[in-house]
XYZ file of C-alpha atoms in Angstrom:
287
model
C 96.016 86.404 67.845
C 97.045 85.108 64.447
C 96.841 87.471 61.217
C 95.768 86.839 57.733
C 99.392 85.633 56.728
C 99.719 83.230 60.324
C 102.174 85.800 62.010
C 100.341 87.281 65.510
C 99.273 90.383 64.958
C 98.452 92.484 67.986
C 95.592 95.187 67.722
C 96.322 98.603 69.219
C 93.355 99.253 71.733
C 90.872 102.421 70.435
C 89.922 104.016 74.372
C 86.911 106.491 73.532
C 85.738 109.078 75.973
C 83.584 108.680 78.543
C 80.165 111.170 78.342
C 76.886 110.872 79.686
C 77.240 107.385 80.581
C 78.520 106.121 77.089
C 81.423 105.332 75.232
C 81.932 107.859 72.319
C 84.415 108.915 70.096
C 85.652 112.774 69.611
C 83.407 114.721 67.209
C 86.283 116.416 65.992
C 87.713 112.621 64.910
C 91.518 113.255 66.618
C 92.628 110.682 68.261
C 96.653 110.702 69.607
C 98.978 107.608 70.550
C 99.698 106.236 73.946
C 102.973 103.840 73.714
C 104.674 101.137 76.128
C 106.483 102.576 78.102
C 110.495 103.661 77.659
C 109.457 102.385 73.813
C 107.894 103.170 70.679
C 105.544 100.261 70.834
C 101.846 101.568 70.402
C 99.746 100.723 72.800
C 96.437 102.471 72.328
C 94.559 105.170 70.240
C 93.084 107.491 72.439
C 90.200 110.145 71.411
C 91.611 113.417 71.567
C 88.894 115.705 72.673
C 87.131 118.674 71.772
C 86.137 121.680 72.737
C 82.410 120.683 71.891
C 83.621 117.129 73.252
C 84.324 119.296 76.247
C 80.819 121.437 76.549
C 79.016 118.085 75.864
C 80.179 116.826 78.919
C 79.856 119.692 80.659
C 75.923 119.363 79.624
C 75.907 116.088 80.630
C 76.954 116.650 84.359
C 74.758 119.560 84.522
C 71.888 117.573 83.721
C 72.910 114.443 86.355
C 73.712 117.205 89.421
C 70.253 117.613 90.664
C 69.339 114.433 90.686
C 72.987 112.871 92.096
C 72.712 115.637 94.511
C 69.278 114.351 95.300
C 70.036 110.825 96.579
C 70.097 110.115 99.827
C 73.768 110.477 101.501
C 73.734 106.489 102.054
C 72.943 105.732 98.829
C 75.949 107.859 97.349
C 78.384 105.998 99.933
C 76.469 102.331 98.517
C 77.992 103.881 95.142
C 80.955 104.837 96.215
C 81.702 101.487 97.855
C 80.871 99.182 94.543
C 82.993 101.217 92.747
C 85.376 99.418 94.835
C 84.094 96.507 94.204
C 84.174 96.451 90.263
C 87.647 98.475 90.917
C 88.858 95.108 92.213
C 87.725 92.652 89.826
C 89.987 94.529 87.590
C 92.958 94.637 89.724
C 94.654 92.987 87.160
C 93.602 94.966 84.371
C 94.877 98.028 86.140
C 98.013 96.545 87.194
C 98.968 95.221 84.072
C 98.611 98.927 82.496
C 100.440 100.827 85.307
C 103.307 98.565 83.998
C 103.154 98.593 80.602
C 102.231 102.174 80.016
C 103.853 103.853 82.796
C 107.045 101.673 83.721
C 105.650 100.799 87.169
C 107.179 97.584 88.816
C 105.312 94.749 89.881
C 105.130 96.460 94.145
C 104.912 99.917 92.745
C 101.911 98.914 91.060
C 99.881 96.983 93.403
C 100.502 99.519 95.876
C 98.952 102.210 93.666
C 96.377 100.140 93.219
C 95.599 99.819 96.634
C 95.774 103.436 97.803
C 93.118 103.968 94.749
C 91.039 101.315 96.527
C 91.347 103.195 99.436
C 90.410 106.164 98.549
C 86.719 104.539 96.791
C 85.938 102.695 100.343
C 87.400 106.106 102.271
C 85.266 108.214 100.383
C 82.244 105.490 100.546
C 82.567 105.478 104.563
C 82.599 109.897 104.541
C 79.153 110.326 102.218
C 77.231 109.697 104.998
C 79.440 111.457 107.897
C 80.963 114.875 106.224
C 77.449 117.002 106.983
C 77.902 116.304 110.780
C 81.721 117.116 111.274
C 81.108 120.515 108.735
C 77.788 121.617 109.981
C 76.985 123.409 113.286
C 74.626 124.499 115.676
C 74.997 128.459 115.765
C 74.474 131.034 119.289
C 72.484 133.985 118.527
C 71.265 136.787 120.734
C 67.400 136.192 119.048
C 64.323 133.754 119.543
C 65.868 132.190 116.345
C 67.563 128.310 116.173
C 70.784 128.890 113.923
C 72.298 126.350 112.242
C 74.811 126.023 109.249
C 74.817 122.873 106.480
C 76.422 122.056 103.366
C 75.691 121.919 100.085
C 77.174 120.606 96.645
C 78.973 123.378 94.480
C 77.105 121.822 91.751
C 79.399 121.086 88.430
C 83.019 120.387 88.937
C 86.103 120.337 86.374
C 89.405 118.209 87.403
C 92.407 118.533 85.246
C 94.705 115.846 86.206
C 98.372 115.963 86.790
C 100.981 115.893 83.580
C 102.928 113.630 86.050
C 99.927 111.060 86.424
C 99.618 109.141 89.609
C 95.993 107.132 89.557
C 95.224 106.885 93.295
C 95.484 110.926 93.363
C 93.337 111.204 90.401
C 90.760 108.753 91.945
C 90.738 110.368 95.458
C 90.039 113.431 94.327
C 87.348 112.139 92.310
C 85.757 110.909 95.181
C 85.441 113.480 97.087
C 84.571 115.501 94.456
C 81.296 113.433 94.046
C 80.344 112.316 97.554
C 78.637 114.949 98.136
C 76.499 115.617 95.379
C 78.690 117.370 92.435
C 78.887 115.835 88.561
C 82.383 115.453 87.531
C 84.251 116.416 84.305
C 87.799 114.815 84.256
C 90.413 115.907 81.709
C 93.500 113.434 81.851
C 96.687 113.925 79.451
C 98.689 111.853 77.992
C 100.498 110.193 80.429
C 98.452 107.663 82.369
C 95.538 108.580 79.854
C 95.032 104.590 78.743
C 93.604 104.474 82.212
C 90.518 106.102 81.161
C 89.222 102.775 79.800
C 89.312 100.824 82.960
C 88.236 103.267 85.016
C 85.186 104.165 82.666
C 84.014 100.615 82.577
C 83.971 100.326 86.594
C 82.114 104.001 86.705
C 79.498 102.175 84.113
C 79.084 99.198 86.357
C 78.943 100.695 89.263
C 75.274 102.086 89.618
C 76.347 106.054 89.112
C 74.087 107.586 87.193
C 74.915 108.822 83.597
C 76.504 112.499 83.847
C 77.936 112.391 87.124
C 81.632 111.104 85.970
C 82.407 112.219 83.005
C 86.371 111.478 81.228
C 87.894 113.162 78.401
C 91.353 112.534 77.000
C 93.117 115.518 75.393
C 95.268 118.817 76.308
C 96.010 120.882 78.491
C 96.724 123.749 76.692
C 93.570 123.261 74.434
C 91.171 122.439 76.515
C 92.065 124.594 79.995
C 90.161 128.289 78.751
C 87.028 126.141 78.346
C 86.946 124.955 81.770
C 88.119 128.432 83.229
C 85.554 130.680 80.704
C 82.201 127.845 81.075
C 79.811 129.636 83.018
C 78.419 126.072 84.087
C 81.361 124.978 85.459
C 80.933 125.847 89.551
C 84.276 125.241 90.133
C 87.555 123.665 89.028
C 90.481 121.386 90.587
C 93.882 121.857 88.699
C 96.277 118.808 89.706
C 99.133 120.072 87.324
C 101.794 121.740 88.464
C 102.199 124.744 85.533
C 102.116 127.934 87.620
C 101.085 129.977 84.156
C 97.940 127.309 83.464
C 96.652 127.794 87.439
C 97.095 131.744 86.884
C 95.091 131.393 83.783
C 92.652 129.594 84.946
C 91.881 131.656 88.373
C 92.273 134.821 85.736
C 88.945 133.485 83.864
C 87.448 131.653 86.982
C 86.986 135.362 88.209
C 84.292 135.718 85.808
C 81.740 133.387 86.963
C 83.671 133.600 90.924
C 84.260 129.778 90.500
C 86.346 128.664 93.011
C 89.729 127.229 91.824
C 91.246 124.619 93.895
C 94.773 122.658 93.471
C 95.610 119.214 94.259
C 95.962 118.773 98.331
C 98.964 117.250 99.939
C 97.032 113.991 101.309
C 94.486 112.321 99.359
C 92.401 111.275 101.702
C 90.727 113.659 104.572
C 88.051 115.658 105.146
C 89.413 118.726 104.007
C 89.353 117.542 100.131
C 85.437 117.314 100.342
C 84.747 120.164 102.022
C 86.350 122.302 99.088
C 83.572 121.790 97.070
C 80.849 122.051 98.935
C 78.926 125.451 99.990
C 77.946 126.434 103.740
C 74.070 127.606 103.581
C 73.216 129.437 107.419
C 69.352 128.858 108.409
C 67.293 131.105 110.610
C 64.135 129.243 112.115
C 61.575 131.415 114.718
C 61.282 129.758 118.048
C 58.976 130.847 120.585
C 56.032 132.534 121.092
Protein backbone atom coordinates (compact mmCIF):
# COMPACT_ATOMS: atom_id res chain seq x y z
CA UNK A 1 0.00 0.00 0.00
CA UNK A 2 1.80 3.24 -0.76
CA UNK A 3 1.68 6.29 1.83
CA UNK A 4 1.34 9.94 1.37
CA UNK A 5 5.24 10.36 0.92
CA UNK A 6 5.42 6.93 -1.73
CA UNK A 7 7.03 4.66 1.06
CA UNK A 8 4.40 1.46 1.85
CA UNK A 9 2.87 1.99 4.75
CA UNK A 10 1.18 -0.97 6.37
CA UNK A 11 -2.06 -0.38 8.54
CA UNK A 12 -2.25 -2.20 11.87
CA UNK A 13 -5.65 -4.18 11.74
CA UNK A 14 -8.45 -2.67 14.54
CA UNK A 15 -10.31 -6.46 15.55
CA UNK A 16 -13.56 -5.26 17.53
CA UNK A 17 -15.59 -7.62 19.62
CA UNK A 18 -18.02 -9.73 18.60
CA UNK A 19 -21.77 -9.08 20.46
CA UNK A 20 -25.11 -9.79 19.46
CA UNK A 21 -24.25 -10.51 16.02
CA UNK A 22 -22.20 -7.23 15.34
CA UNK A 23 -18.93 -5.87 15.26
CA UNK A 24 -18.44 -3.27 18.11
CA UNK A 25 -15.87 -1.60 19.79
CA UNK A 26 -15.33 -1.60 23.84
CA UNK A 27 -17.48 1.04 25.59
CA UNK A 28 -14.82 1.60 27.87
CA UNK A 29 -12.53 2.66 24.51
CA UNK A 30 -9.25 0.26 25.63
CA UNK A 31 -7.96 -1.39 23.15
CA UNK A 32 -4.29 -3.43 23.74
CA UNK A 33 -1.60 -4.57 21.03
CA UNK A 34 -1.20 -7.94 19.48
CA UNK A 35 2.46 -8.15 17.73
CA UNK A 36 4.22 -10.65 15.15
CA UNK A 37 5.38 -13.00 16.68
CA UNK A 38 9.13 -13.35 18.50
CA UNK A 39 9.00 -9.31 17.44
CA UNK A 40 7.85 -6.01 18.24
CA UNK A 41 6.10 -5.55 14.96
CA UNK A 42 2.34 -4.54 15.63
CA UNK A 43 0.08 -6.47 14.20
CA UNK A 44 -3.38 -5.53 15.38
CA UNK A 45 -5.37 -3.32 17.90
CA UNK A 46 -7.60 -5.36 19.70
CA UNK A 47 -10.72 -4.01 21.89
CA UNK A 48 -10.00 -4.63 25.33
CA UNK A 49 -13.25 -5.38 26.98
CA UNK A 50 -15.37 -4.37 29.67
CA UNK A 51 -17.07 -5.33 32.35
CA UNK A 52 -20.34 -3.77 30.80
CA UNK A 53 -18.72 -5.09 27.40
CA UNK A 54 -18.94 -8.30 29.35
CA UNK A 55 -22.79 -8.11 30.80
CA UNK A 56 -23.79 -6.89 27.27
CA UNK A 57 -22.93 -10.02 25.94
CA UNK A 58 -24.07 -11.86 28.52
CA UNK A 59 -27.64 -10.11 27.61
CA UNK A 60 -27.20 -10.88 24.30
CA UNK A 61 -26.91 -14.77 24.67
CA UNK A 62 -29.61 -14.73 27.12
CA UNK A 63 -31.88 -13.29 24.75
CA UNK A 64 -30.73 -15.86 21.61
CA UNK A 65 -30.98 -19.19 24.16
CA UNK A 66 -34.61 -19.82 23.83
CA UNK A 67 -34.89 -19.47 20.55
CA UNK A 68 -31.30 -21.41 19.52
CA UNK A 69 -32.49 -23.91 21.95
CA UNK A 70 -35.70 -23.98 20.01
CA UNK A 71 -34.50 -25.14 16.56
CA UNK A 72 -34.84 -28.30 15.56
CA UNK A 73 -31.63 -30.62 16.40
CA UNK A 74 -31.00 -30.90 12.43
CA UNK A 75 -31.09 -27.54 11.87
CA UNK A 76 -28.34 -26.77 14.62
CA UNK A 77 -26.05 -29.62 12.98
CA UNK A 78 -26.98 -27.65 9.19
CA UNK A 79 -25.25 -24.71 11.30
CA UNK A 80 -22.74 -26.35 12.65
CA UNK A 81 -21.64 -27.88 9.34
CA UNK A 82 -21.47 -24.33 7.26
CA UNK A 83 -19.51 -23.08 9.80
CA UNK A 84 -17.20 -25.44 8.25
CA UNK A 85 -17.78 -24.40 5.24
CA UNK A 86 -17.05 -20.54 5.58
CA UNK A 87 -14.18 -21.94 8.11
CA UNK A 88 -12.58 -23.21 4.90
CA UNK A 89 -12.82 -20.50 2.53
CA UNK A 90 -10.62 -18.83 4.98
CA UNK A 91 -8.11 -21.47 5.40
CA UNK A 92 -5.74 -19.15 4.33
CA UNK A 93 -6.67 -16.35 6.36
CA UNK A 94 -6.31 -18.51 9.41
CA UNK A 95 -3.17 -20.01 8.40
CA UNK A 96 -1.48 -17.03 7.58
CA UNK A 97 -2.27 -15.66 11.30
CA UNK A 98 -1.32 -18.88 13.21
CA UNK A 99 2.10 -17.96 11.62
CA UNK A 100 2.50 -14.60 11.96
CA UNK A 101 1.02 -14.09 15.36
CA UNK A 102 1.82 -17.22 17.02
CA UNK A 103 5.17 -18.56 15.35
CA UNK A 104 3.42 -21.64 13.92
CA UNK A 105 5.24 -23.32 10.88
CA UNK A 106 3.80 -23.84 7.67
CA UNK A 107 2.60 -28.11 8.90
CA UNK A 108 1.96 -26.92 12.38
CA UNK A 109 -0.48 -24.66 11.03
CA UNK A 110 -2.46 -26.47 8.56
CA UNK A 111 -2.75 -29.18 10.91
CA UNK A 112 -4.40 -26.91 13.49
CA UNK A 113 -6.42 -25.87 11.05
CA UNK A 114 -7.68 -29.06 10.27
CA UNK A 115 -8.38 -30.48 13.73
CA UNK A 116 -10.56 -27.04 14.08
CA UNK A 117 -12.36 -28.24 10.94
CA UNK A 118 -12.89 -31.27 12.56
CA UNK A 119 -14.22 -30.43 15.39
CA UNK A 120 -17.19 -27.93 13.32
CA UNK A 121 -18.18 -31.16 11.03
CA UNK A 122 -17.73 -33.54 14.44
CA UNK A 123 -19.89 -31.44 16.31
CA UNK A 124 -22.32 -30.88 13.10
CA UNK A 125 -22.67 -34.88 12.75
CA UNK A 126 -23.47 -35.15 17.09
CA UNK A 127 -26.51 -32.28 17.13
CA UNK A 128 -28.70 -34.62 15.91
CA UNK A 129 -27.38 -37.98 17.74
CA UNK A 130 -26.28 -36.84 21.52
CA UNK A 131 -30.21 -37.09 22.91
CA UNK A 132 -30.26 -40.85 21.93
CA UNK A 133 -26.80 -42.08 23.35
CA UNK A 134 -27.62 -39.69 26.82
CA UNK A 135 -31.25 -40.39 27.20
CA UNK A 136 -32.91 -43.61 28.49
CA UNK A 137 -35.79 -45.61 28.91
CA UNK A 138 -36.20 -46.02 32.85
CA UNK A 139 -37.77 -49.55 34.93
CA UNK A 140 -40.13 -48.64 37.55
CA UNK A 141 -42.21 -50.77 39.87
CA UNK A 142 -45.56 -48.38 38.77
CA UNK A 143 -48.15 -48.16 35.79
CA UNK A 144 -45.84 -45.20 34.84
CA UNK A 145 -43.43 -45.08 31.35
CA UNK A 146 -40.05 -43.48 32.71
CA UNK A 147 -37.83 -41.94 30.65
CA UNK A 148 -34.84 -39.43 31.06
CA UNK A 149 -33.79 -36.51 28.24
CA UNK A 150 -31.57 -33.68 28.03
CA UNK A 151 -31.71 -30.32 28.09
CA UNK A 152 -29.46 -27.13 27.39
CA UNK A 153 -27.89 -25.50 30.64
CA UNK A 154 -28.96 -22.39 29.05
CA UNK A 155 -26.05 -19.49 29.05
CA UNK A 156 -22.50 -20.59 28.96
CA UNK A 157 -19.08 -18.63 29.70
CA UNK A 158 -15.65 -20.09 28.09
CA UNK A 159 -12.45 -18.53 29.15
CA UNK A 160 -9.87 -19.71 26.83
CA UNK A 161 -6.44 -20.95 27.53
CA UNK A 162 -3.38 -18.26 28.23
CA UNK A 163 -1.47 -20.89 26.12
CA UNK A 164 -3.95 -20.55 23.03
CA UNK A 165 -4.40 -23.49 20.79
CA UNK A 166 -7.52 -22.66 18.19
CA UNK A 167 -8.83 -26.18 17.45
CA UNK A 168 -9.36 -26.56 21.45
CA UNK A 169 -11.00 -23.28 21.63
CA UNK A 170 -13.29 -24.17 18.63
CA UNK A 171 -14.19 -27.72 19.86
CA UNK A 172 -15.26 -26.69 22.85
CA UNK A 173 -17.29 -24.14 21.31
CA UNK A 174 -19.07 -26.60 19.55
CA UNK A 175 -20.18 -28.58 21.82
CA UNK A 176 -20.97 -25.97 23.91
CA UNK A 177 -23.68 -24.85 21.34
CA UNK A 178 -24.97 -28.05 19.74
CA UNK A 179 -27.21 -28.48 21.96
CA UNK A 180 -28.96 -25.44 22.51
CA UNK A 181 -26.69 -23.06 24.90
CA UNK A 182 -25.57 -19.19 23.81
CA UNK A 183 -21.94 -18.78 24.15
CA UNK A 184 -19.79 -16.01 25.73
CA UNK A 185 -16.04 -16.49 24.79
CA UNK A 186 -13.30 -14.53 26.57
CA UNK A 187 -9.87 -15.06 24.68
CA UNK A 188 -6.48 -13.31 25.95
CA UNK A 189 -3.91 -12.10 24.41
CA UNK A 190 -2.24 -14.71 22.87
CA UNK A 191 -4.06 -16.08 19.84
CA UNK A 192 -6.64 -13.15 20.47
CA UNK A 193 -6.19 -11.71 16.58
CA UNK A 194 -8.12 -14.85 15.88
CA UNK A 195 -11.25 -13.37 17.04
CA UNK A 196 -11.65 -11.59 13.68
CA UNK A 197 -11.71 -14.58 11.48
CA UNK A 198 -13.55 -16.56 13.48
CA UNK A 199 -16.29 -13.77 14.06
CA UNK A 200 -16.73 -13.24 10.38
CA UNK A 201 -17.38 -17.16 9.70
CA UNK A 202 -19.89 -17.17 12.96
CA UNK A 203 -21.65 -14.04 10.97
CA UNK A 204 -21.86 -15.97 7.76
CA UNK A 205 -22.75 -18.90 8.92
CA UNK A 206 -26.63 -18.68 9.60
CA UNK A 207 -26.26 -18.63 13.73
CA UNK A 208 -28.43 -16.45 15.02
CA UNK A 209 -27.27 -13.15 16.72
CA UNK A 210 -26.47 -13.91 20.58
CA UNK A 211 -25.60 -17.38 20.41
CA UNK A 212 -21.59 -16.83 19.91
CA UNK A 213 -20.56 -14.13 21.42
CA UNK A 214 -16.29 -13.05 21.57
CA UNK A 215 -14.68 -10.65 23.76
CA UNK A 216 -10.98 -9.86 23.89
CA UNK A 217 -9.57 -8.79 27.28
CA UNK A 218 -8.27 -10.29 30.80
CA UNK A 219 -8.30 -12.70 32.74
CA UNK A 220 -7.86 -11.25 35.85
CA UNK A 221 -10.45 -8.44 35.04
CA UNK A 222 -12.96 -9.99 33.61
CA UNK A 223 -13.07 -13.71 35.54
CA UNK A 224 -15.41 -12.39 38.94
CA UNK A 225 -17.97 -11.29 36.33
CA UNK A 226 -18.39 -14.56 34.82
CA UNK A 227 -18.15 -16.43 38.29
CA UNK A 228 -20.65 -13.64 40.29
CA UNK A 229 -23.41 -13.22 36.88
CA UNK A 230 -26.39 -14.81 38.03
CA UNK A 231 -27.23 -15.38 34.19
CA UNK A 232 -24.40 -17.18 33.50
CA UNK A 233 -25.65 -21.18 33.88
CA UNK A 234 -22.40 -22.31 33.82
CA UNK A 235 -18.74 -21.71 32.96
CA UNK A 236 -15.73 -23.62 31.09
CA UNK A 237 -12.22 -22.40 32.33
CA UNK A 238 -9.49 -23.62 29.66
CA UNK A 239 -6.57 -21.88 31.64
CA UNK A 240 -4.50 -23.58 33.63
CA UNK A 241 -4.20 -20.97 36.93
CA UNK A 242 -5.23 -23.22 39.83
CA UNK A 243 -6.05 -19.76 41.99
CA UNK A 244 -8.47 -18.35 38.89
CA UNK A 245 -10.46 -22.05 38.75
CA UNK A 246 -10.69 -21.84 42.75
CA UNK A 247 -12.05 -18.42 42.36
CA UNK A 248 -14.26 -19.00 40.06
CA UNK A 249 -15.97 -22.36 41.61
CA UNK A 250 -15.75 -20.05 45.03
CA UNK A 251 -18.42 -17.53 43.32
CA UNK A 252 -20.03 -20.20 40.96
CA UNK A 253 -21.38 -21.57 44.39
CA UNK A 254 -23.66 -18.75 44.50
CA UNK A 255 -25.88 -19.28 41.66
CA UNK A 256 -24.70 -23.52 41.82
CA UNK A 257 -23.33 -22.96 38.22
CA UNK A 258 -21.52 -25.73 37.25
CA UNK A 259 -17.77 -25.08 36.56
CA UNK A 260 -16.15 -27.21 34.07
CA UNK A 261 -12.29 -27.30 32.81
CA UNK A 262 -10.96 -28.00 29.50
CA UNK A 263 -11.20 -32.03 28.74
CA UNK A 264 -8.27 -34.05 27.62
CA UNK A 265 -9.75 -34.83 23.95
CA UNK A 266 -11.57 -32.35 22.06
CA UNK A 267 -13.78 -34.21 20.44
CA UNK A 268 -16.32 -36.88 22.20
CA UNK A 269 -19.39 -37.10 23.63
CA UNK A 270 -18.46 -36.43 26.99
CA UNK A 271 -17.66 -32.53 26.19
CA UNK A 272 -21.44 -32.02 25.26
CA UNK A 273 -22.93 -33.73 27.77
CA UNK A 274 -21.30 -31.28 30.43
CA UNK A 275 -23.56 -28.77 29.64
CA UNK A 276 -26.55 -30.13 29.23
CA UNK A 277 -29.23 -31.04 32.12
CA UNK A 278 -30.98 -34.61 32.55
CA UNK A 279 -34.93 -33.84 33.03
CA UNK A 280 -36.74 -37.57 34.30
CA UNK A 281 -40.53 -37.81 32.96
CA UNK A 282 -43.31 -39.75 34.59
CA UNK A 283 -46.26 -40.54 32.06
CA UNK A 284 -49.58 -42.78 33.48
CA UNK A 285 -50.09 -45.89 31.49
CA UNK A 286 -52.95 -48.04 31.90
CA UNK A 287 -56.20 -48.12 32.99
Amino acid sequence: MSGLTGAGLAVPKTIKLFIDGAFVRTESGRSFPVFEAKSKKLYANLCQASRKDLRNAVTAAQAAQSGWAGRSAYNRSQILYRMAEMAESKRAEFVELLKTTLGYDESSSQAVFDRTLDSFVYYAGFADKYQQLAGSENPVSSPHYNFTCSEPVGVVGLIASESFQLDRLVAQMCAVICSGNSLVVLMEEEGAALLGPLSEVFATSDLPKGVINLLSGYTEELSPIFGDHMEIQSLCYQGTDNQVLAKLREAAAENMKRVATSPEDNLGLENILRFVEFKTVWHPVGS
